[in-house]
PDB file of C-alpha atoms in Angstrom:
ATOM      1  CA  MET A  13      67.145  82.058  84.990  1.00  0.00           C
ATOM      2  CA  ARG A  14      65.863  84.621  87.472  1.00  0.00           C
ATOM      3  CA  PRO A  15      62.173  85.188  88.302  1.00  0.00           C
ATOM      4  CA  GLY A  16      60.465  87.202  85.567  1.00  0.00           C
ATOM      5  CA  GLY A  17      62.439  85.467  82.795  1.00  0.00           C
ATOM      6  CA  ARG A  18      65.655  87.507  83.242  1.00  0.00           C
ATOM      7  CA  VAL A  19      68.929  85.686  82.719  1.00  0.00           C
ATOM      8  CA  SER A  20      71.389  85.870  85.602  1.00  0.00           C
ATOM      9  CA  PRO A  21      74.732  87.376  84.678  1.00  0.00           C
ATOM     10  CA  PRO A  22      77.645  84.936  84.693  1.00  0.00           C
ATOM     11  CA  PRO A  23      79.667  84.957  87.909  1.00  0.00           C
ATOM     12  CA  THR A  24      82.638  87.310  87.844  1.00  0.00           C
ATOM     13  CA  LYS A  25      85.975  85.527  87.629  1.00  0.00           C
ATOM     14  CA  VAL A  26      87.950  86.078  90.801  1.00  0.00           C
ATOM     15  CA  PRO A  27      91.415  87.370  89.863  1.00  0.00           C
ATOM     16  CA  THR A  28      94.229  85.003  90.789  1.00  0.00           C
ATOM     17  CA  HIS A  29      97.737  85.030  89.399  1.00  0.00           C
ATOM     18  CA  ALA A  30     100.673  82.724  90.066  1.00  0.00           C
ATOM     19  CA  GLU A  31     103.988  83.103  88.318  1.00  0.00           C
ATOM     20  CA  LYS A  32     107.550  81.892  88.633  1.00  0.00           C
ATOM     21  CA  ARG A  33     110.308  83.845  86.976  1.00  0.00           C
ATOM     22  CA  LEU A  34     114.093  83.368  86.937  1.00  0.00           C
ATOM     23  CA  LEU A  35     115.938  86.677  87.316  1.00  0.00           C
ATOM     24  CA  PRO A  36     119.649  87.499  87.140  1.00  0.00           C
ATOM     25  CA  TYR A  37     119.806  89.011  90.653  1.00  0.00           C
ATOM     26  CA  THR A  38     120.450  87.508  94.060  1.00  0.00           C
ATOM     27  CA  SER A  39     117.604  86.475  96.334  1.00  0.00           C
ATOM     28  CA  ASP A  40     118.830  89.050  98.888  1.00  0.00           C
ATOM     29  CA  GLN A  41     118.633  91.857  96.311  1.00  0.00           C
ATOM     30  CA  LEU A  42     115.138  90.929  95.151  1.00  0.00           C
ATOM     31  CA  TYR A  43     113.888  90.350  98.691  1.00  0.00           C
ATOM     32  CA  ALA A  44     115.120  93.815  99.725  1.00  0.00           C
ATOM     33  CA  LEU A  45     113.457  95.411  96.703  1.00  0.00           C
ATOM     34  CA  VAL A  46     110.023  93.880  97.421  1.00  0.00           C
ATOM     35  CA  ALA A  47     110.302  94.472 101.185  1.00  0.00           C
ATOM     36  CA  ASP A  48     110.873  98.220 100.617  1.00  0.00           C
ATOM     37  CA  VAL A  49     107.137  98.999 100.497  1.00  0.00           C
ATOM     38  CA  GLU A  50     107.632 102.744 101.004  1.00  0.00           C
ATOM     39  CA  ARG A  51     109.403 102.973  97.604  1.00  0.00           C
ATOM     40  CA  TYR A  52     106.529 101.400  95.618  1.00  0.00           C
ATOM     41  CA  PRO A  53     105.164 104.760  94.379  1.00  0.00           C
ATOM     42  CA  ASP A  54     108.576 105.401  92.763  1.00  0.00           C
ATOM     43  CA  PHE A  55     108.158 102.577  90.254  1.00  0.00           C
ATOM     44  CA  LEU A  56     104.938 100.592  90.606  1.00  0.00           C
ATOM     45  CA  PRO A  57     102.134 101.403  88.142  1.00  0.00           C
ATOM     46  CA  TRP A  58      98.981 102.715  89.788  1.00  0.00           C
ATOM     47  CA  CYS A  59     100.593 102.966  93.247  1.00  0.00           C
ATOM     48  CA  LEU A  60     100.067 106.603  94.175  1.00  0.00           C
ATOM     49  CA  ALA A  61     101.236 106.497  97.810  1.00  0.00           C
ATOM     50  CA  ALA A  62     102.602 104.103 100.430  1.00  0.00           C
ATOM     51  CA  ARG A  63     102.930 104.565 104.158  1.00  0.00           C
ATOM     52  CA  ILE A  64     104.102 102.275 106.950  1.00  0.00           C
ATOM     53  CA  ASN A  65     101.681 102.608 109.874  1.00  0.00           C
ATOM     54  CA  LYS A  66     103.332 100.227 112.305  1.00  0.00           C
ATOM     55  CA  ARG A  67     106.415  98.022 112.599  1.00  0.00           C
ATOM     56  CA  GLU A  68     106.593  95.084 114.952  1.00  0.00           C
ATOM     57  CA  ALA A  69     109.568  92.707 114.664  1.00  0.00           C
ATOM     58  CA  ASP A  70     109.330  91.274 111.120  1.00  0.00           C
ATOM     59  CA  THR A  71     105.787  92.515 110.504  1.00  0.00           C
ATOM     60  CA  ILE A  72     104.673  95.844 109.082  1.00  0.00           C
ATOM     61  CA  TRP A  73     101.236  97.314 108.511  1.00  0.00           C
ATOM     62  CA  ALA A  74     101.190  99.426 105.370  1.00  0.00           C
ATOM     63  CA  ASP A  75      98.665 101.657 103.631  1.00  0.00           C
ATOM     64  CA  LEU A  76      98.760 101.789  99.845  1.00  0.00           C
ATOM     65  CA  ILE A  77      96.741 104.133  97.687  1.00  0.00           C
ATOM     66  CA  ILE A  78      96.113 102.750  94.231  1.00  0.00           C
ATOM     67  CA  GLY A  79      94.571 104.676  91.390  1.00  0.00           C
ATOM     68  CA  PHE A  80      93.521 104.076  87.813  1.00  0.00           C
ATOM     69  CA  LYS A  81      91.658 106.721  85.811  1.00  0.00           C
ATOM     70  CA  MET A  82      88.742 107.832  88.027  1.00  0.00           C
ATOM     71  CA  ILE A  83      89.236 105.073  90.617  1.00  0.00           C
ATOM     72  CA  ARG A  84      91.256 105.704  93.767  1.00  0.00           C
ATOM     73  CA  GLU A  85      91.307 103.269  96.684  1.00  0.00           C
ATOM     74  CA  ARG A  86      93.240 102.969  99.939  1.00  0.00           C
ATOM     75  CA  PHE A  87      93.880  99.646 101.589  1.00  0.00           C
ATOM     76  CA  THR A  88      95.862  98.401 104.557  1.00  0.00           C
ATOM     77  CA  SER A  89      97.866  95.187 104.560  1.00  0.00           C
ATOM     78  CA  LYS A  90      99.792  93.216 107.130  1.00  0.00           C
ATOM     79  CA  VAL A  91     103.161  92.355 105.590  1.00  0.00           C
ATOM     80  CA  LYS A  92     105.065  89.477 107.180  1.00  0.00           C
ATOM     81  CA  LEU A  93     108.763  89.701 106.326  1.00  0.00           C
ATOM     82  CA  SER A  94     110.690  86.431 106.639  1.00  0.00           C
ATOM     83  CA  PRO A  95     114.275  87.237 105.574  1.00  0.00           C
ATOM     84  CA  GLU A  96     115.722  83.869 106.661  1.00  0.00           C
ATOM     85  CA  GLU A  97     113.134  82.036 104.569  1.00  0.00           C
ATOM     86  CA  ARG A  98     113.378  84.647 101.787  1.00  0.00           C
ATOM     87  CA  ARG A  99     109.603  85.031 101.810  1.00  0.00           C
ATOM     88  CA  ILE A 100     107.120  87.902 102.078  1.00  0.00           C
ATOM     89  CA  ASP A 101     103.442  87.249 102.855  1.00  0.00           C
ATOM     90  CA  VAL A 102     100.800  89.947 102.521  1.00  0.00           C
ATOM     91  CA  ALA A 103      97.382  89.731 104.183  1.00  0.00           C
ATOM     92  CA  TYR A 104      94.651  92.299 103.695  1.00  0.00           C
ATOM     93  CA  THR A 105      93.315  94.068 106.802  1.00  0.00           C
ATOM     94  CA  ASP A 106      91.174  97.033 105.661  1.00  0.00           C
ATOM     95  CA  GLY A 107      89.835  98.667 102.510  1.00  0.00           C
ATOM     96  CA  PRO A 108      87.869  97.841  99.340  1.00  0.00           C
ATOM     97  CA  PHE A 109      88.559  94.100  99.187  1.00  0.00           C
ATOM     98  CA  LYS A 110      86.606  91.116 100.465  1.00  0.00           C
ATOM     99  CA  TYR A 111      90.037  89.519 100.749  1.00  0.00           C
ATOM    100  CA  LEU A 112      93.568  89.783  99.376  1.00  0.00           C
ATOM    101  CA  ASN A 113      96.343  87.208  99.693  1.00  0.00           C
ATOM    102  CA  ASN A 114      99.770  87.700  98.210  1.00  0.00           C
ATOM    103  CA  HIS A 115     103.173  86.088  98.606  1.00  0.00           C
ATOM    104  CA  TRP A 116     106.650  86.397  97.185  1.00  0.00           C
ATOM    105  CA  ILE A 117     109.182  83.574  97.593  1.00  0.00           C
ATOM    106  CA  PHE A 118     112.804  84.165  96.568  1.00  0.00           C
ATOM    107  CA  ASP A 119     114.596  80.902  95.758  1.00  0.00           C
ATOM    108  CA  PRO A 120     118.380  81.313  95.292  1.00  0.00           C
ATOM    109  CA  ARG A 121     119.836  79.778  92.136  1.00  0.00           C
ATOM    110  CA  PRO A 122     123.427  79.324  90.938  1.00  0.00           C
ATOM    111  CA  ASN A 123     125.351  82.226  89.405  1.00  0.00           C
ATOM    112  CA  ASP A 124     123.664  84.930  91.530  1.00  0.00           C
ATOM    113  CA  GLN A 125     120.247  84.209  90.082  1.00  0.00           C
ATOM    114  CA  CYS A 126     116.913  83.919  91.839  1.00  0.00           C
ATOM    115  CA  GLU A 127     113.638  82.249  91.002  1.00  0.00           C
ATOM    116  CA  ILE A 128     110.730  84.369  92.167  1.00  0.00           C
ATOM    117  CA  ASP A 129     107.473  82.653  93.061  1.00  0.00           C
ATOM    118  CA  PHE A 130     104.750  85.323  93.007  1.00  0.00           C
ATOM    119  CA  PHE A 131     101.090  84.727  93.895  1.00  0.00           C
ATOM    120  CA  VAL A 132      98.160  87.121  94.289  1.00  0.00           C
ATOM    121  CA  ASP A 133      94.478  86.368  94.850  1.00  0.00           C
ATOM    122  CA  PHE A 134      91.815  88.939  95.699  1.00  0.00           C
ATOM    123  CA  GLU A 135      88.217  89.995  95.375  1.00  0.00           C
ATOM    124  CA  PHE A 136      86.761  93.486  95.659  1.00  0.00           C
ATOM    125  CA  LYS A 137      83.649  94.120  97.772  1.00  0.00           C
ATOM    126  CA  ASN A 138      82.196  96.315  94.998  1.00  0.00           C
ATOM    127  CA  ARG A 139      80.908  94.147  92.116  1.00  0.00           C
ATOM    128  CA  MET A 140      81.418  96.880  89.526  1.00  0.00           C
ATOM    129  CA  LEU A 141      85.039  97.375  90.599  1.00  0.00           C
ATOM    130  CA  GLN A 142      85.507  93.583  90.635  1.00  0.00           C
ATOM    131  CA  GLY A 143      84.165  93.328  87.088  1.00  0.00           C
ATOM    132  CA  LEU A 144      86.426  96.136  85.870  1.00  0.00           C
ATOM    133  CA  MET A 145      89.469  94.653  87.563  1.00  0.00           C
ATOM    134  CA  SER A 146      88.720  91.175  86.242  1.00  0.00           C
ATOM    135  CA  ALA A 147      88.868  92.567  82.694  1.00  0.00           C
ATOM    136  CA  LEU A 148      92.189  94.335  83.320  1.00  0.00           C
ATOM    137  CA  PHE A 149      93.756  91.904  85.771  1.00  0.00           C
ATOM    138  CA  ASP A 150      96.165  89.938  83.580  1.00  0.00           C
ATOM    139  CA  GLU A 151      97.634  93.084  82.016  1.00  0.00           C
ATOM    140  CA  ALA A 152      97.833  94.848  85.388  1.00  0.00           C
ATOM    141  CA  VAL A 153      99.699  91.970  87.056  1.00  0.00           C
ATOM    142  CA  ARG A 154     102.045  91.608  84.074  1.00  0.00           C
ATOM    143  CA  ARG A 155     102.889  95.326  84.269  1.00  0.00           C
ATOM    144  CA  MET A 156     103.367  95.126  88.031  1.00  0.00           C
ATOM    145  CA  VAL A 157     105.773  92.158  87.851  1.00  0.00           C
ATOM    146  CA  ASN A 158     107.640  93.846  84.983  1.00  0.00           C
ATOM    147  CA  ALA A 159     107.909  97.017  87.090  1.00  0.00           C
ATOM    148  CA  PHE A 160     109.633  95.084  89.884  1.00  0.00           C
ATOM    149  CA  GLU A 161     112.018  93.566  87.339  1.00  0.00           C
ATOM    150  CA  ALA A 162     112.786  97.003  85.837  1.00  0.00           C
ATOM    151  CA  ARG A 163     113.354  98.379  89.360  1.00  0.00           C
ATOM    152  CA  ALA A 164     115.878  95.585  90.030  1.00  0.00           C
ATOM    153  CA  LYS A 165     117.726  96.531  86.836  1.00  0.00           C
ATOM    154  CA  ALA A 166     117.706 100.220  87.841  1.00  0.00           C
ATOM    155  CA  LEU A 167     118.997  99.463  91.349  1.00  0.00           C
ATOM    156  CA  TYR A 168     121.431  96.618  90.663  1.00  0.00           C
ATOM    157  CA  GLY A 169     122.402  97.132  87.045  1.00  0.00           C
ATOM    158  CA  SER A 170     121.984  95.016  83.986  1.00  0.00           C
ATOM    159  CA  PRO A 171     123.578  91.569  84.353  1.00  0.00           C
ATOM    160  CA  SER A 172     125.302  92.032  80.988  1.00  0.00           C
ATOM    161  CA  SER A 173     126.850  95.332  82.167  1.00  0.00           C
ATOM    162  CA  GLY A 174     128.887  93.555  84.840  1.00  0.00           C
ATOM    163  CA  SER A 175     127.364  95.741  87.580  1.00  0.00           C
TER     164      SER A 175
END
């Protein structure tokens, strides 16, 4: 309880999501899809714009503008591309977050399949934005992962179609 008899609000849950999913595409195909940051506005919900600011060997610095209803935020991330390891690591560098950590690992499986290991953990600086995002987080991440899967189908064809 706070001074004056007021009850402290419960701490806001920090959004974290980890998921593994087996997809009927090769690890090279899925790696290329996720590494193509500049195409995110073409298919990713709430991604309004993407721009590569700098490229240095297997590292890029990218700005993304995300928007939902009246909220619009820009953030910069350092994206470490590791094609030999089939891994992409994203570290936050500037914008509305206290921190953001994200990785994608593409594990090849038999029959041109791939198991994706996806992880994201972040916290906004703004408590109101953090509270809003906490309420919407699970649905937002589910839609985002589904958007990547739908993009793979659009680019590489449906496995049942023989493409």
